Amino acid sequence: NQKRRHIEEKMLEECFLEIESSYCPKSLPGDDLDPDLDLGVTGSSGTQEPCPSYPRYSVFAYRPLWHQGVIGIAASRIRDAYGRPCALAGGEGPVLKGSVRGIPGFNVHKALSRCQEYLIGFGGHEGAGGFSVSEGNIPLFSEKFEKVCKELLEHVPVEPVLKLDEIFNAHDLQEEFLRSCMLLEPFGAENPAPVFGVFGCKIMGARLLGKARNHLELLSEGKEPLRFIWFGSGDKAVEVCFPGACDIAFTPRKNTYMGKESISLLVKDIRPAWSLFGHGYRKLACSVQGKGPSIVYTWSKDAASSMYIALLRQGIRTGLHFSGQKEALVHDAGIILNQENGVVVSTSPWDLLSGYSGPGINVIIVHPPVSTVSWNNLLCMAGLPGVNLIFMDKYIEDGEIWFESRFPSKEYMEKMWTSLNHRSFNNQVAIWKAGPMYLHFQDSENKTYEQKLLLISSCISIMMELGMISYDIIGKTPQFVLHRPKGQVSLLKSTLYSLGRQAGETARCAWQMYEGGTRYGG
């Protein structure tokens, strides 16, 4: 079993590296900023971590030396990581053996049958299949498989959705109920293990477990403290803990150790607590509901996420699209936009409209652009038939708050450093105590929770670049470590801070164009 695991892990590592080097962009999709600015945001570091902006409709990889006995297992894990149909091939000799794993709404057998001109043989069913292919036909099969996947998924959402059997309040979750769920064992394909959600979990503690510290344990507030384990996700400690509270999807599992039985809560996925977000955009729904297909524009990906949550909370089916996303990454947004009264929040609406073929559409500009290029793109959109630009001037000040949160001033940096020092013990601050749930400082009260979250995160990023803060695991606990500088520190030595000042200059030019445009009718 250990040998099989070693082979499987090596195959997965090679697969992730090949996919990242071939298909993942150098910069992550996100804010709509001046295209000449490079904020230094890059993809994964080559570890076993799926690319967060994978643009293709399928995943395909092969190596002649990959062991045929574990290809099916590896294909399932790659499929789960990317949320795309996955085909892997390997084996010695001129003929390679492969396995395919599909996603909901995708028929694997139908896909292979459409690729059979490049295959020696194939078989399977709707969810999984196998094939044999000559090594010389690998490039042709890969290209055909991607094309077929795109065709078969034309009207099917591709971004994975985790369905919950029940949602609980952390204080209402009882061990007696979880034990009763274990009476439904054994779990399998025809009897899947239940998946539950606990929303708004306030994080009380976190540890990294395992020899490689690659497993994350979370302690959450509840009637009795809840203990969650997320295997293989030790590298997500900052992402999970920093917001201070999160929504957790988990499945219970029975454990027996030294004759004592217990229930473990195994994490399926985690997101920041949505209950904390979107409250600044309660009235935005009135501007989009029932008015035909609409794109809601903001330059900030963080603001876009906040608006997205706010609209979903109002019962509006909404999509989310970031600048830089293309191909499969705009697929789900395109499906929603082509529906009656569909709404997509986007930081790059001109990219969405390049393939739009529906009726008239509203482009609601919540925050003015922060680059002249984007402002000109909006003006060009205004000239397209059926496109109606709507300017929401009441959110202009809100857009400026998002900007100062994304690119903090020297004054905010000083206040942030003082607050972190007050919160620290032995120059250490637990990750969850560095976020807005615990950290408060002057002049931040006019900001929403997510704006404070962005502001603190931006300040910490700059300080880490300057060597004032580092991330470390101390006693298994993820911590920020403060390094008190000797003398004054020049913020201009930070690339992020300097680029933020450049972004401010381009933003001022764009806002002047915006004010002129709205004054004369836009």
Coordinates of C-alpha atoms in Angstrom, one line a residue:
N1 CA 0.0 0.0 0.0
Q2 CA 2.8 2.4 0.8
K3 CA 4.5 1.6 -2.5
R4 CA 1.2 2.3 -4.4
R5 CA 0.8 5.6 -2.6
H6 CA 4.4 6.6 -3.4
I7 CA 3.8 5.8 -7.1
E8 CA 0.4 7.7 -7.1
E9 CA 1.9 10.8 -5.4
K10 CA 4.8 10.9 -7.8
M11 CA 2.4 10.7 -10.7
L12 CA 0.2 13.4 -9.3
E13 CA 3.2 15.7 -8.8
E14 CA 4.4 15.2 -12.3
C15 CA 0.9 15.8 -13.6
F16 CA 0.4 19.0 -11.7
L17 CA 3.8 20.3 -12.9
E18 CA 3.0 19.5 -16.5
I19 CA -0.4 21.1 -16.4
E20 CA 0.8 24.2 -14.7
S21 CA 3.7 24.7 -17.1
S22 CA 1.5 24.1 -20.2
Y23 CA -1.8 25.9 -19.4
C24 CA -1.7 28.1 -16.3
P25 CA -1.2 31.9 -16.7
K26 CA 1.7 33.7 -15.1
S27 CA -0.7 36.1 -13.4
L28 CA -3.9 35.2 -11.6
P29 CA -7.2 36.6 -12.9
G30 CA -8.6 39.3 -10.7
D31 CA -8.6 43.1 -10.5
D32 CA -9.1 45.3 -13.6
L33 CA -6.0 47.5 -13.3
D34 CA -3.7 49.3 -15.7
P35 CA -2.4 46.5 -18.0
D36 CA 1.2 48.0 -17.7
L37 CA 1.3 47.3 -14.0
D38 CA 2.7 44.0 -12.8
L39 CA 1.7 43.4 -9.2
G40 CA 3.9 40.3 -8.9
V41 CA 1.0 37.9 -8.4
T42 CA 2.0 34.5 -9.8
G43 CA 0.5 31.0 -9.9
S44 CA 1.4 28.0 -7.8
S45 CA 5.0 27.2 -7.0
G46 CA 5.0 23.8 -8.6
T47 CA 3.8 21.9 -5.6
Q48 CA 0.9 19.5 -5.6
E49 CA -1.6 22.3 -6.0
P50 CA -4.1 22.7 -8.8
C51 CA -3.8 25.9 -10.9
P52 CA -6.5 28.3 -9.6
S53 CA -7.2 29.6 -13.1
Y54 CA -7.2 26.6 -15.3
P55 CA -8.8 27.7 -18.6
R56 CA -9.3 24.4 -20.5
Y57 CA -12.4 22.2 -20.7
S58 CA -10.4 19.0 -20.1
V59 CA -7.3 17.8 -18.4
F60 CA -5.0 15.5 -20.3
A61 CA -1.5 14.3 -19.5
Y62 CA 0.6 11.2 -20.2
R63 CA 4.0 9.7 -19.6
P64 CA 5.1 6.3 -20.9
L65 CA 6.5 5.3 -17.6
W66 CA 3.3 6.0 -15.6
H67 CA 2.0 2.8 -13.9
Q68 CA -1.2 1.6 -15.5
G69 CA -2.4 0.2 -12.1
V70 CA -2.9 3.6 -10.5
I71 CA -3.8 5.8 -13.5
G72 CA -7.5 5.5 -12.7
I73 CA -7.0 6.6 -9.1
A74 CA -4.8 9.5 -10.2
A75 CA -7.4 10.6 -12.9
S76 CA -10.1 10.8 -10.2
R77 CA -7.9 13.0 -8.0
I78 CA -7.0 15.3 -10.9
R79 CA -10.6 15.5 -11.9
D80 CA -11.6 16.5 -8.4
A81 CA -8.8 19.1 -8.2
Y82 CA -9.7 20.9 -11.4
G83 CA -13.4 20.1 -11.8
R84 CA -12.9 19.0 -15.4
P85 CA -13.1 15.7 -17.3
C86 CA -9.7 14.1 -16.9
A87 CA -7.8 11.6 -19.1
L88 CA -4.5 10.2 -18.2
A89 CA -2.4 7.7 -20.1
G90 CA 0.7 5.6 -19.5
G91 CA 2.5 2.3 -19.8
E92 CA 5.4 0.8 -21.6
G93 CA 5.6 0.1 -25.3
P94 CA 4.1 1.8 -28.4
V95 CA 0.5 1.4 -27.1
L96 CA -0.5 3.4 -24.0
K97 CA -3.4 2.6 -21.7
G98 CA -5.5 5.4 -20.3
S99 CA -8.4 6.2 -17.9
V100 CA -11.0 8.9 -18.1
R101 CA -13.1 10.3 -15.2
G102 CA -16.0 12.6 -15.9
I103 CA -18.0 15.3 -14.1
P104 CA -21.8 15.6 -13.6
G105 CA -23.6 16.2 -16.9
F106 CA -20.7 14.8 -18.9
N107 CA -20.9 11.4 -20.6
V108 CA -17.4 9.8 -20.7
H109 CA -18.4 7.0 -23.1
K110 CA -19.9 9.4 -25.6
A111 CA -16.8 11.6 -25.5
L112 CA -14.5 8.6 -26.2
S113 CA -16.7 7.4 -29.0
R114 CA -16.3 10.8 -30.7
C115 CA -12.5 10.4 -30.4
Q116 CA -12.4 6.8 -31.6
E117 CA -10.6 7.7 -34.9
Y118 CA -7.4 8.2 -32.8
L119 CA -7.9 5.3 -30.5
I120 CA -7.1 1.6 -30.8
G121 CA -10.0 0.7 -28.4
F122 CA -12.2 2.2 -25.7
G123 CA -14.9 1.3 -23.2
G124 CA -16.8 2.5 -20.2
H125 CA -20.0 4.2 -19.1
E126 CA -21.3 7.7 -18.4
G127 CA -19.0 8.5 -15.4
A128 CA -15.7 6.7 -16.3
G129 CA -13.9 4.8 -19.1
G130 CA -10.7 3.4 -20.4
F131 CA -8.9 3.5 -23.7
S132 CA -5.8 2.4 -25.6
V133 CA -3.9 4.7 -27.9
S134 CA -0.7 4.6 -29.9
E135 CA 1.9 7.0 -28.6
G136 CA 2.1 8.7 -32.1
N137 CA -1.6 9.7 -31.8
I138 CA -1.4 11.3 -28.4
P139 CA -1.3 14.9 -29.6
L140 CA -4.3 14.3 -32.0
F141 CA -6.3 12.6 -29.3
S142 CA -5.5 15.4 -26.7
E143 CA -6.7 18.1 -29.1
K144 CA -9.8 16.1 -30.1
F145 CA -10.7 15.3 -26.5
E146 CA -10.6 19.0 -25.5
K147 CA -12.8 19.9 -28.5
V148 CA -15.3 17.2 -27.7
C149 CA -15.4 18.2 -24.0
K150 CA -16.2 21.8 -24.9
E151 CA -19.0 20.6 -27.2
L152 CA -20.6 18.2 -24.7
L153 CA -20.4 20.8 -21.9
E154 CA -21.9 23.6 -23.9
H155 CA -24.9 24.0 -21.7
V156 CA -23.5 22.3 -18.6
P157 CA -21.8 24.4 -15.8
V158 CA -18.2 23.3 -15.4
E159 CA -17.2 24.9 -12.1
P160 CA -17.7 22.2 -9.4
V161 CA -20.5 22.7 -6.9
L162 CA -20.5 20.9 -3.5
K163 CA -24.1 19.9 -2.5
L164 CA -24.9 19.7 1.2
D165 CA -27.3 17.3 2.8
E166 CA -28.0 19.7 5.7
I167 CA -26.7 23.0 7.1
F168 CA -26.2 23.5 10.9
N169 CA -25.5 26.3 13.3
A170 CA -22.2 25.5 15.1
H171 CA -24.0 25.6 18.4
D172 CA -26.6 23.1 17.3
L173 CA -24.4 20.4 16.0
Q174 CA -24.7 17.4 18.3
E175 CA -22.4 14.4 18.4
E176 CA -25.4 12.1 19.0
F177 CA -26.7 13.1 15.6
L178 CA -23.3 12.5 13.9
R179 CA -23.1 9.0 15.6
S180 CA -26.6 8.2 14.2
C181 CA -25.3 9.0 10.7
M182 CA -22.7 6.2 11.1
L183 CA -25.6 3.7 11.2
L184 CA -25.9 4.3 7.5
E185 CA -22.5 2.7 6.8
P186 CA -21.0 1.3 4.7
F187 CA -20.8 4.3 2.4
G188 CA -20.0 4.0 -1.3
A189 CA -21.0 5.0 -4.8
E190 CA -24.7 4.0 -4.3
N191 CA -24.7 5.2 -0.7
P192 CA -22.5 8.3 -0.5
A193 CA -21.4 9.6 2.9
P194 CA -23.4 12.6 4.1
V195 CA -22.0 16.1 3.6
F196 CA -23.0 18.8 6.1
G197 CA -22.3 22.5 6.3
V198 CA -21.6 24.6 9.4
F199 CA -21.7 28.3 8.5
G200 CA -20.2 31.2 10.3
C201 CA -17.7 29.1 12.3
K202 CA -15.5 31.5 14.5
I203 CA -12.0 30.1 14.5
M204 CA -10.6 29.6 18.0
G205 CA -7.4 27.7 17.1
A206 CA -5.5 26.0 14.3
R207 CA -2.6 23.5 14.1
L208 CA -0.7 21.8 11.3
L209 CA -0.5 18.0 11.6
G210 CA 1.6 15.2 10.1
K211 CA 5.3 14.8 9.6
A212 CA 5.2 17.2 6.6
R213 CA 2.7 19.5 8.3
N214 CA 0.4 19.0 5.4
H215 CA -2.8 18.5 7.3
L216 CA -4.8 21.4 8.8
E217 CA -6.7 21.1 12.1
L218 CA -9.2 23.8 13.0
L219 CA -11.0 24.4 16.3
S220 CA -14.2 26.3 15.9
E221 CA -16.6 27.9 18.4
G222 CA -19.7 25.7 19.2
K223 CA -21.7 24.3 22.1
E224 CA -18.5 22.3 22.6
P225 CA -15.5 23.3 20.5
L226 CA -15.7 21.6 17.1
R227 CA -12.5 20.0 15.7
F228 CA -12.2 19.8 11.9
I229 CA -9.4 18.0 10.0
W230 CA -8.6 19.0 6.4
F231 CA -6.2 16.4 5.0
G232 CA -3.5 17.7 2.5
S233 CA -4.4 21.3 3.1
G234 CA -1.8 22.5 5.5
D235 CA -0.7 25.1 2.9
K236 CA -4.2 26.8 3.2
A237 CA -3.7 27.8 6.8
V238 CA -3.4 31.5 6.1
E239 CA -6.2 31.5 3.5
V240 CA -8.6 29.7 5.9
C241 CA -7.7 31.3 9.2
F242 CA -7.1 34.9 8.3
P243 CA -10.8 35.9 7.8
G244 CA -11.5 34.8 11.4
A245 CA -14.7 32.9 10.6
C246 CA -15.5 30.4 7.8
D247 CA -18.2 28.2 6.3
I248 CA -17.2 24.6 6.4
A249 CA -18.4 21.6 4.4
F250 CA -17.6 18.3 6.1
T251 CA -18.4 14.6 6.4
P252 CA -18.4 12.7 9.7
R253 CA -16.2 9.6 10.0
K254 CA -16.0 7.0 12.8
N255 CA -12.6 6.3 14.3
T256 CA -11.5 3.6 16.8
Y257 CA -8.2 4.1 18.6
M258 CA -7.1 1.9 21.5
G259 CA -10.6 0.6 21.8
K260 CA -12.2 4.0 22.1
E261 CA -14.6 5.2 19.4
S262 CA -14.9 8.8 18.3
I263 CA -16.3 10.9 15.4
S264 CA -14.0 13.0 13.2
L265 CA -15.2 15.9 11.1
L266 CA -13.4 15.7 7.8
V267 CA -13.4 18.8 5.8
K268 CA -14.5 18.7 2.1
D269 CA -14.1 22.4 1.5
I270 CA -13.9 25.8 3.3
R271 CA -14.7 29.4 2.3
P272 CA -14.7 32.6 4.3
A273 CA -18.0 33.1 6.2
W274 CA -20.4 34.6 3.7
S275 CA -22.5 36.0 6.5
L276 CA -19.8 38.7 7.0
F277 CA -19.8 39.8 3.3
G278 CA -22.0 41.7 0.9
H279 CA -23.9 43.9 3.4
G280 CA -22.8 47.1 1.7
Y281 CA -24.7 46.1 -1.5
R282 CA -28.2 45.2 -0.2
K283 CA -29.8 47.8 -2.5
L284 CA -27.9 46.8 -5.6
A285 CA -30.5 44.0 -6.3
C286 CA -33.1 46.7 -7.0
S287 CA -30.9 48.0 -9.9
V288 CA -30.6 44.6 -11.6
Q289 CA -33.6 42.5 -10.7
G290 CA -36.1 41.7 -13.5
K291 CA -34.5 44.2 -16.0
G292 CA -33.1 41.7 -18.5
P293 CA -29.5 40.4 -18.8
S294 CA -27.1 42.6 -16.9
I295 CA -23.4 42.8 -16.2
V296 CA -22.4 44.6 -13.0
Y297 CA -19.0 46.2 -13.3
T298 CA -16.4 47.0 -10.7
W299 CA -12.6 47.2 -11.1
S300 CA -12.0 45.2 -7.8
K301 CA -12.2 41.5 -7.6
D302 CA -12.8 41.7 -3.9
A303 CA -15.7 44.1 -4.4
A304 CA -17.0 41.9 -7.2
S305 CA -17.1 38.9 -4.8
S306 CA -18.9 41.0 -2.2
M307 CA -21.6 42.1 -4.8
Y308 CA -21.9 38.5 -6.0
I309 CA -22.7 37.3 -2.5
A310 CA -25.1 40.2 -1.9
L311 CA -27.1 39.4 -5.1
L312 CA -27.1 35.6 -4.3
R313 CA -28.5 36.5 -0.8
Q314 CA -31.3 38.3 -2.5
G315 CA -32.2 35.2 -4.5
I316 CA -30.8 36.4 -7.8
R317 CA -29.0 33.8 -9.8
T318 CA -25.6 35.5 -10.4
G319 CA -22.3 34.6 -12.0
L320 CA -18.8 35.9 -11.2
H321 CA -16.1 36.8 -13.8
F322 CA -12.7 38.3 -13.2
S323 CA -10.3 40.1 -15.6
G324 CA -7.9 37.6 -17.3
Q325 CA -10.3 34.7 -17.3
K326 CA -10.9 33.0 -20.6
E327 CA -12.2 29.8 -22.3
A328 CA -13.7 27.5 -19.7
L329 CA -13.3 30.1 -17.0
V330 CA -16.0 32.3 -18.6
H331 CA -18.2 29.3 -19.5
D332 CA -20.5 29.4 -16.4
A333 CA -20.8 33.2 -16.6
G334 CA -21.8 32.9 -20.3
I335 CA -24.5 30.4 -19.5
I336 CA -26.1 32.7 -16.9
L337 CA -25.8 35.8 -19.1
N338 CA -27.7 34.1 -21.9
Q339 CA -30.6 33.5 -19.6
E340 CA -33.5 35.8 -19.1
N341 CA -32.6 38.3 -16.4
G342 CA -29.2 36.7 -15.9
V343 CA -26.7 38.7 -13.9
V344 CA -22.9 38.5 -13.9
V345 CA -20.6 40.6 -11.7
S346 CA -17.4 41.2 -13.7
T347 CA -14.2 43.1 -13.6
S348 CA -13.9 42.8 -17.4
P349 CA -17.3 43.1 -19.1
W350 CA -15.9 43.7 -22.5
D351 CA -14.4 40.2 -22.5
L352 CA -17.8 38.7 -21.8
L353 CA -19.5 40.7 -24.5
S354 CA -17.0 39.6 -27.1
G355 CA -19.0 36.3 -27.4
Y356 CA -22.4 37.5 -26.4
S357 CA -25.2 36.8 -28.8
G358 CA -28.3 37.5 -26.8
P359 CA -30.8 40.4 -26.7
G360 CA -30.1 43.9 -25.3
I361 CA -28.0 44.0 -22.2
N362 CA -27.4 46.4 -19.3
V363 CA -23.9 47.2 -18.2
I364 CA -24.2 48.7 -14.7
I365 CA -21.1 50.5 -13.7
V366 CA -21.0 50.4 -9.9
H367 CA -17.4 51.6 -9.5
P368 CA -15.6 53.8 -12.1
P369 CA -12.6 52.2 -13.7
V370 CA -9.1 52.8 -12.3
S371 CA -7.3 52.8 -15.7
T372 CA -7.8 54.9 -18.8
V373 CA -7.7 51.7 -20.9
S374 CA -10.7 50.3 -19.1
W375 CA -12.6 53.6 -19.4
N376 CA -12.0 53.6 -23.2
N377 CA -13.2 49.9 -23.3
L378 CA -16.4 51.0 -21.6
L379 CA -16.9 53.8 -24.1
C380 CA -16.4 51.4 -26.9
M381 CA -19.1 49.1 -25.4
A382 CA -21.5 52.0 -25.3
G383 CA -21.4 52.0 -29.1
L384 CA -22.4 48.4 -29.5
P385 CA -26.0 47.7 -30.5
G386 CA -28.3 46.8 -27.6
V387 CA -25.7 47.7 -24.9
N388 CA -27.1 50.2 -22.3
L389 CA -24.5 51.7 -19.9
I390 CA -25.9 52.6 -16.5
F391 CA -23.7 54.7 -14.1
M392 CA -24.3 54.2 -10.4
D393 CA -22.7 57.4 -9.1
K394 CA -23.8 56.8 -5.5
Y395 CA -21.1 54.1 -5.2
I396 CA -18.1 56.3 -6.3
E397 CA -16.9 56.9 -2.7
D398 CA -17.3 53.2 -2.0
G399 CA -15.0 52.5 -5.0
E400 CA -12.4 54.8 -3.6
I401 CA -12.5 52.9 -0.2
W402 CA -11.8 49.7 -2.1
F403 CA -8.9 51.3 -3.8
E404 CA -7.3 52.6 -0.5
S405 CA -7.9 49.1 0.9
R406 CA -6.1 47.5 -2.0
F407 CA -3.3 50.0 -2.0
P408 CA -2.9 51.3 1.6
S409 CA -1.3 54.6 2.4
K410 CA 1.7 55.2 4.6
E411 CA -0.6 56.3 7.4
Y412 CA -2.6 53.0 7.3
M413 CA 0.7 51.0 7.2
E414 CA 1.8 52.8 10.5
K415 CA -1.5 52.2 12.2
M416 CA -1.5 48.5 11.1
W417 CA 2.0 48.0 12.4
T418 CA 1.1 49.5 15.8
S419 CA -2.0 47.4 16.0
L420 CA -0.1 44.2 15.2
N421 CA 2.5 45.0 17.9
H422 CA -0.3 45.5 20.5
R423 CA -1.8 42.1 19.5
S424 CA 1.5 40.2 19.5
F425 CA 3.0 38.1 22.2
N426 CA 6.7 37.4 22.0
N427 CA 6.5 39.1 18.6
Q428 CA 4.1 36.5 17.4
V429 CA 0.4 36.8 16.3
A430 CA -1.7 33.7 15.5
I431 CA -3.0 33.9 11.9
W432 CA -6.7 34.2 12.9
K433 CA -6.0 37.0 15.4
A434 CA -4.3 39.1 12.7
G435 CA -7.6 39.6 10.7
P436 CA -10.5 42.0 11.3
M437 CA -12.3 39.6 13.6
Y438 CA -9.7 40.5 16.3
L439 CA -7.6 43.4 15.0
H440 CA -9.0 46.9 15.2
F441 CA -7.3 50.2 14.4
Q442 CA -8.3 53.9 14.1
D443 CA -10.0 55.2 10.9
S444 CA -11.1 51.8 9.7
E445 CA -14.6 51.9 11.0
N446 CA -16.0 53.4 7.7
K447 CA -15.1 50.2 6.0
T448 CA -17.1 47.0 5.6
Y449 CA -15.7 43.7 7.0
E450 CA -14.3 42.6 3.6
Q451 CA -12.7 46.0 3.0
K452 CA -11.0 45.7 6.4
L453 CA -9.9 42.2 5.4
L454 CA -8.4 43.5 2.2
L455 CA -6.7 46.4 3.9
I456 CA -5.0 44.3 6.5
S457 CA -4.0 41.7 4.0
S458 CA -2.5 44.4 1.7
C459 CA -0.6 45.9 4.6
I460 CA 0.8 42.5 5.7
S461 CA 1.9 41.7 2.1
I462 CA 3.9 44.9 1.9
M463 CA 5.4 44.3 5.4
M464 CA 6.4 40.8 4.4
E465 CA 8.1 42.2 1.3
L466 CA 10.0 44.6 3.5
G467 CA 11.1 41.8 5.9
M468 CA 9.0 43.2 8.8
I469 CA 6.7 40.2 9.0
S470 CA 7.3 36.5 8.2
Y471 CA 5.1 33.4 8.3
D472 CA 6.1 30.5 10.5
I473 CA 4.8 27.4 12.2
I474 CA 5.6 27.6 15.9
G475 CA 4.5 24.7 18.1
K476 CA 2.4 23.4 15.2
T477 CA 0.5 26.8 15.2
P478 CA 0.6 29.0 12.1
Q479 CA 1.8 32.4 13.1
F480 CA 2.9 35.8 11.8
V481 CA 6.2 36.7 13.3
L482 CA 7.1 40.4 13.7
H483 CA 10.6 41.6 13.1
R484 CA 11.1 45.1 14.6
P485 CA 13.3 47.1 12.2
K486 CA 16.3 49.1 13.4
G487 CA 15.6 52.6 12.3
Q488 CA 13.1 53.9 9.7
V489 CA 11.9 51.7 6.8
S490 CA 11.3 53.1 3.4
L491 CA 8.0 51.8 2.0
L492 CA 9.3 52.6 -1.5
K493 CA 11.6 49.5 -1.2
S494 CA 8.4 47.5 -1.5
T495 CA 7.5 46.7 -5.1
L496 CA 3.8 46.3 -4.1
Y497 CA 3.7 49.7 -2.4
S498 CA 5.4 51.4 -5.3
L499 CA 3.1 49.9 -7.8
G500 CA 0.2 50.9 -5.7
R501 CA 1.3 54.5 -6.0
Q502 CA 1.6 54.1 -9.8
A503 CA -1.9 52.6 -9.8
G504 CA -3.1 55.7 -7.9
E505 CA -1.8 58.0 -10.6
T506 CA -3.6 56.1 -13.4
A507 CA -6.8 55.9 -11.2
R508 CA -6.9 59.7 -10.9
C509 CA -6.7 60.1 -14.6
A510 CA -9.4 57.5 -15.2
W511 CA -11.7 59.1 -12.6
Q512 CA -11.3 62.5 -14.3
M513 CA -12.4 60.9 -17.6
Y514 CA -15.3 59.2 -15.8
E515 CA -16.5 62.4 -14.3
G516 CA -16.3 64.1 -17.6
G517 CA -18.2 61.3 -19.3
T518 CA -21.0 61.2 -16.8
R519 CA -21.3 65.0 -16.7
Y520 CA -22.0 65.0 -20.5
G521 CA -24.3 62.0 -20.5
G522 CA -21.7 59.2 -20.8

